Short mmCIF file of C-alpha atoms in Angstrom, two decimals:
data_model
loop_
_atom_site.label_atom_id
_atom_site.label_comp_id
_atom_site.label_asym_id
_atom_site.label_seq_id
_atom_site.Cartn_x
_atom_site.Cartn_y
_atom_site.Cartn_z
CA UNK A 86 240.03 296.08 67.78
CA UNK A 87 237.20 293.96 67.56
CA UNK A 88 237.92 290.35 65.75
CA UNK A 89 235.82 287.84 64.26
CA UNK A 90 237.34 284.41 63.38
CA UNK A 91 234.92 281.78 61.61
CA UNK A 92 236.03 277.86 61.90
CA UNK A 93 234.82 275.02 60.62
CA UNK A 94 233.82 275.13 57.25
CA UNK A 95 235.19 272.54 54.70
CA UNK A 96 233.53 270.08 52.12
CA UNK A 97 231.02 267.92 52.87
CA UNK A 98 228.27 265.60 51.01
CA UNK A 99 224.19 266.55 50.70
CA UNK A 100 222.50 265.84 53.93
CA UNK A 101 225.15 265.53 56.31
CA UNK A 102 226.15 268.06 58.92
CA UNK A 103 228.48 270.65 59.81
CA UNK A 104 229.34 272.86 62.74
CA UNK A 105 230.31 276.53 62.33
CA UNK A 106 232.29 278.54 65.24
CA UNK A 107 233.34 282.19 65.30
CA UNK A 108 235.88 283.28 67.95
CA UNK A 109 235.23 286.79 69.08
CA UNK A 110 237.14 289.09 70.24
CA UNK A 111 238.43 292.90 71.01
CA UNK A 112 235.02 294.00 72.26
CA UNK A 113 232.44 292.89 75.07
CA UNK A 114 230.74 289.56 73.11
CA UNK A 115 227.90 289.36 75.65
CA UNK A 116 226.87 293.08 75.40
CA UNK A 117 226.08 292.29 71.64
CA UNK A 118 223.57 290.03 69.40
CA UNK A 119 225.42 287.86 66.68
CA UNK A 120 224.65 287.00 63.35
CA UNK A 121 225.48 284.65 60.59
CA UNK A 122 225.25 285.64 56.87
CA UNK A 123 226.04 283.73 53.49
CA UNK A 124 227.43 284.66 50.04
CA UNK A 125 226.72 282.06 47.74
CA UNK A 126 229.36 281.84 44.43
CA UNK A 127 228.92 285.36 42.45
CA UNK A 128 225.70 286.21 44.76
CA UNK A 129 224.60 288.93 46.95
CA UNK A 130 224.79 288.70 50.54
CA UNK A 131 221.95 286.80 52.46
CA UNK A 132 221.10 286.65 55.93
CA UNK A 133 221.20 283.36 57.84
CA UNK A 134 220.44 283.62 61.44
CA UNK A 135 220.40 286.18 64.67
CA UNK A 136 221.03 285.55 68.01
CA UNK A 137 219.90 288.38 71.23
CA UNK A 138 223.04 288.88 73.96
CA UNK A 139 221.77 285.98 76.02
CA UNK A 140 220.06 283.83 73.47
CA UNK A 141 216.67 284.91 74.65
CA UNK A 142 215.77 285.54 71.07
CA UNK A 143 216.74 283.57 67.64
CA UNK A 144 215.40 284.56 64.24
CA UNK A 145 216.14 282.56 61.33
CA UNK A 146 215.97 282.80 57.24
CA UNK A 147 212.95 280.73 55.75
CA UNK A 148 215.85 278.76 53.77
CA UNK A 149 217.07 277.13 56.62
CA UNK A 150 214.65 276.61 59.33
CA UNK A 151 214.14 273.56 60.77
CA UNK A 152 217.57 272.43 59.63
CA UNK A 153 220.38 275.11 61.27
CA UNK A 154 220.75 276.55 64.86
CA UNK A 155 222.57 279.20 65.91
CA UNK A 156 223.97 279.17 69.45
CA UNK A 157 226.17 281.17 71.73
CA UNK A 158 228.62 280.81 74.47
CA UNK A 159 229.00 283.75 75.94
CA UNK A 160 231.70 282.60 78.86
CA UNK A 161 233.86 281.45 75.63
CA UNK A 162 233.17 284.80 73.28
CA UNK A 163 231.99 282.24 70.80
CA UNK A 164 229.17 281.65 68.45
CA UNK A 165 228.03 278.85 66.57
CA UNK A 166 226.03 277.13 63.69
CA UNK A 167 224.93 273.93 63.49
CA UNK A 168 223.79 272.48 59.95
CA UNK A 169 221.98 269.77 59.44
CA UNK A 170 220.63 267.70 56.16
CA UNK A 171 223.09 270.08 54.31
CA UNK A 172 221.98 271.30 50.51
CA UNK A 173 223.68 271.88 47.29
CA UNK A 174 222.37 275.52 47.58
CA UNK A 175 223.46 275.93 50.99
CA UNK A 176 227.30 276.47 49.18
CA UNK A 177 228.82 279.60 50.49
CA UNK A 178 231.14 281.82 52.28
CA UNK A 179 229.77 281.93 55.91
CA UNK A 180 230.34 285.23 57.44
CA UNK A 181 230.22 285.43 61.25
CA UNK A 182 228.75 289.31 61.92
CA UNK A 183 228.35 291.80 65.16
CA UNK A 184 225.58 293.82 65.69
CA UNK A 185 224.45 297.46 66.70
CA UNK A 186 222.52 296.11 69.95
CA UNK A 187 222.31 293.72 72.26
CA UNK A 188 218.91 292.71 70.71
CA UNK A 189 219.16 291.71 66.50
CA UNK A 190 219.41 295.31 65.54
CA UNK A 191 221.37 294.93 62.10
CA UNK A 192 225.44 293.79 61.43
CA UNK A 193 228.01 296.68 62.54
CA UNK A 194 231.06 294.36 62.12
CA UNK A 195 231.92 291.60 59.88
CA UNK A 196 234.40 288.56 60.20
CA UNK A 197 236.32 287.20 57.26
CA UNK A 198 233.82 283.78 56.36
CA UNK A 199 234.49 280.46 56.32
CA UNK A 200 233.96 278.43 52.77
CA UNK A 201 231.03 275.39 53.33
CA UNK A 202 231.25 273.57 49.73
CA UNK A 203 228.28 270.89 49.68
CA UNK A 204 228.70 268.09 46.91
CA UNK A 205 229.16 264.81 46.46
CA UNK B 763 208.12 291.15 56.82
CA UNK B 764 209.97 293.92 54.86
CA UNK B 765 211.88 293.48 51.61
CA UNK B 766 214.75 295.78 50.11
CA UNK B 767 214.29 296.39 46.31
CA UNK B 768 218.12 298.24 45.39
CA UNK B 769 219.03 299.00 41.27
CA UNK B 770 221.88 295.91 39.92
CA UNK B 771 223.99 298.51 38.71
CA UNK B 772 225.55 301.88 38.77
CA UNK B 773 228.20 303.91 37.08
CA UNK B 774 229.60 307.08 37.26
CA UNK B 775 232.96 308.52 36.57
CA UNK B 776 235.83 309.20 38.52
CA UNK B 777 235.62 312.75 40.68
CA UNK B 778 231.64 312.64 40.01
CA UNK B 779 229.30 311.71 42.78
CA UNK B 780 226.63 309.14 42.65
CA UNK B 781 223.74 308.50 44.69
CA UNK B 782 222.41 305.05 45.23
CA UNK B 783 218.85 303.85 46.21
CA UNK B 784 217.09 301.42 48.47
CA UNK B 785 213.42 301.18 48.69
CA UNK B 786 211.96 299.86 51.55
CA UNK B 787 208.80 297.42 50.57
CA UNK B 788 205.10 299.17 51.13
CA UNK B 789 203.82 299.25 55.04
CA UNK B 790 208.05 299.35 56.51
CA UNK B 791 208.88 303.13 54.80
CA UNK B 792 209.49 304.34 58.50
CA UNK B 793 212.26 301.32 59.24
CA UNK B 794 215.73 302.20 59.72
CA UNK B 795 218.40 301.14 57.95
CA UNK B 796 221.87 299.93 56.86
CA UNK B 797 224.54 300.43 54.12
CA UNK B 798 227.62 298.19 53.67
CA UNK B 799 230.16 298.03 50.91
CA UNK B 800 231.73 294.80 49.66
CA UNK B 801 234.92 295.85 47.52
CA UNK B 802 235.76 293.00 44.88
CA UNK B 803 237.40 289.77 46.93
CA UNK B 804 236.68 291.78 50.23
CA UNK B 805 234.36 291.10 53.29
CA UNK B 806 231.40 293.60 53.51
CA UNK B 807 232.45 296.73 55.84
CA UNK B 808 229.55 298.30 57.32
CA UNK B 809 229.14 302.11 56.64
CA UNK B 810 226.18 303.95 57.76
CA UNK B 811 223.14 303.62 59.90
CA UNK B 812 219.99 305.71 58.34
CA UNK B 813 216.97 306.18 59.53
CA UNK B 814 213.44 307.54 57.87
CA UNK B 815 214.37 311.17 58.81
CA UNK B 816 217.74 311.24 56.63
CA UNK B 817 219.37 311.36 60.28
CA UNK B 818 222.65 309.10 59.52
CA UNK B 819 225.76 307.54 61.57
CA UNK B 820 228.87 306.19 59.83
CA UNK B 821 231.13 303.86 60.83
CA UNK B 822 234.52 304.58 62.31
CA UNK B 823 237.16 305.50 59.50
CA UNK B 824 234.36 306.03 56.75
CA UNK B 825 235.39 308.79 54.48
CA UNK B 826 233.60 311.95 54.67
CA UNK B 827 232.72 311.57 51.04
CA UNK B 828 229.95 308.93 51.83
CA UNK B 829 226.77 310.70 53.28
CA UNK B 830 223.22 309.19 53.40
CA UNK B 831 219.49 310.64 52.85
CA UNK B 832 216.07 309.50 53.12
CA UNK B 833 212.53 310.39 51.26
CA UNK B 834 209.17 308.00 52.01
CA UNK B 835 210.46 304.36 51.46
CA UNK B 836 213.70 305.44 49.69
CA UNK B 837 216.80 305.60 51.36
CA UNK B 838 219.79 307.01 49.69
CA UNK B 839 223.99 306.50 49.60
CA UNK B 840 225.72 309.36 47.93
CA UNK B 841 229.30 308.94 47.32
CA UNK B 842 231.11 311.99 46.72
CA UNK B 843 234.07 312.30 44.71
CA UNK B 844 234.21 309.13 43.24
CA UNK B 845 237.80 306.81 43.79
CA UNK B 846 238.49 304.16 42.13
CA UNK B 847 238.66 302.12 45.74
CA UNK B 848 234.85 302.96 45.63
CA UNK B 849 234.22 300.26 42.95
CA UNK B 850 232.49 297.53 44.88
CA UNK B 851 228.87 295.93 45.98
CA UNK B 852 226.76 298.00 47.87
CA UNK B 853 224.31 296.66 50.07
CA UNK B 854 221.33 298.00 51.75
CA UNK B 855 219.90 295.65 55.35
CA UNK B 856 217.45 296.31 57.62
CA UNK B 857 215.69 295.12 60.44
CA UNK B 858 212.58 293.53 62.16
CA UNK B 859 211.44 293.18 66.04
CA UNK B 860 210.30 289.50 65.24
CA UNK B 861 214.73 288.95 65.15
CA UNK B 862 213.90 289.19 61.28
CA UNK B 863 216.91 290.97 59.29
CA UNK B 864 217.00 291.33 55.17
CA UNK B 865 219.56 292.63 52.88
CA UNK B 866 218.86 294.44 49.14
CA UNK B 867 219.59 292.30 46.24
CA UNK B 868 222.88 294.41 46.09
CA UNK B 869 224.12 297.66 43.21
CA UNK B 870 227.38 297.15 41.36
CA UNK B 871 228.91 300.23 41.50
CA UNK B 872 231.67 300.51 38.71
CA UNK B 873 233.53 303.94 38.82
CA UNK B 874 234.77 305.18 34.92
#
């Protein structure tokens, strides 16, 4: 069964950082590209970042480039976001997702999110 | 890049079908692409694959009641037999080769 644990999220004040990791598990994690996508309060889902099998290619959402990376491990089945000068707006349930391919191909699995709360 | 225009809401009544609709933004009517359903207080479970030719694939354990369709830009979810477990956000996503991906603004469904 394939599992997808998020970490990391918590409170934290505008413009400081925070560090997103999603255990996977149940299937092959380096046959697969990776995603992270958001759900702000009462909002639709929103896509956040992609990641190919071996991090040969990255795509991000225009709302948070230059400020998050997304990054894999593939000997530890684990996959990560970094976030930097952190905004009000940013607020949401982080879901760590699985896709189709091994290139960004669209999510076929979804983990349970982690909360990131950013206020002061 | 494409964009995913999808109604706010729906309703239709319990036993009835009801087809949703996701239109794919002019120059991207030939892209493939995805339907997930977010029940209220739930994560999103992915349920179909469907590509410009109505061609579909479901995920494992989706009920037999959920079918897709396609016509032009517009691709379609038609839920069958409407249960009250089918109350939830649907959302439409697709896909880019420049590692682009976009989801619909989302369609309440609310079942009567």
């Amino acid at each position: 069964e394939v599992q997808l644990v998020e970490s990391g999220g918590g409170l934290v004040q505008p413009g400081r950082s925070l560090r997103l990791s999603c255990a996977a598990s149940g299937f092959t994690f380096d046959d697969y590209a990776m995603h992270w996508v958001r759900q702000a309060p009462g909002k639709g889902l929103e896509w956040v970042s992609g990641i190919s099998w071996n991090s040969g290619s990255i795509g991000y959402a225009d709302s948070v480039k230059g400020r998050f990376t997304i990054s894999r491990d593939n000997a530890k089945n684990s996959l990560y976001l970094q976030m930097n000068s952190l905004r009000a707006e940013d607020t949401a349930l982080y879901y760590c997702a699985k896709d189709q391919f091994t290139m960004v191909r669209g999510v076929k699995t979804w983990g349970q999110g982690t909360l990131v709360t950013v206020s002061s | 890049q494409p964009v995913l225009t999808q109604s706010s809401s729906a309703s239709a009544s319990l036993g009835s079908s009801v087809k949703l609709t996701c239109t794919l933004s002019s120059g991207h009517s030939s892209y493939i692409i995805a339907w997930h359903q977010q029940q209220p207080g739930k994560a999103p479970r992915y349920l179909m694959k469907l590509e410009g030719s109505g061609s579909y694939n479901k995920g494992s354990g989706v009920p037999d009641r959920f079918s897709g369709s396609s016509s032009g830009a517009d691709r379609y979810l038609t839920i069958s037999n409407l249960q009250s477990e089918d109350e939830a956000d649907y959302y439409c996503e697709t896909w880019d080769s420049n590692t682009y991906v976009v989801f619909g603004g989302g369609t309440k469904l609310t079942v009567l």
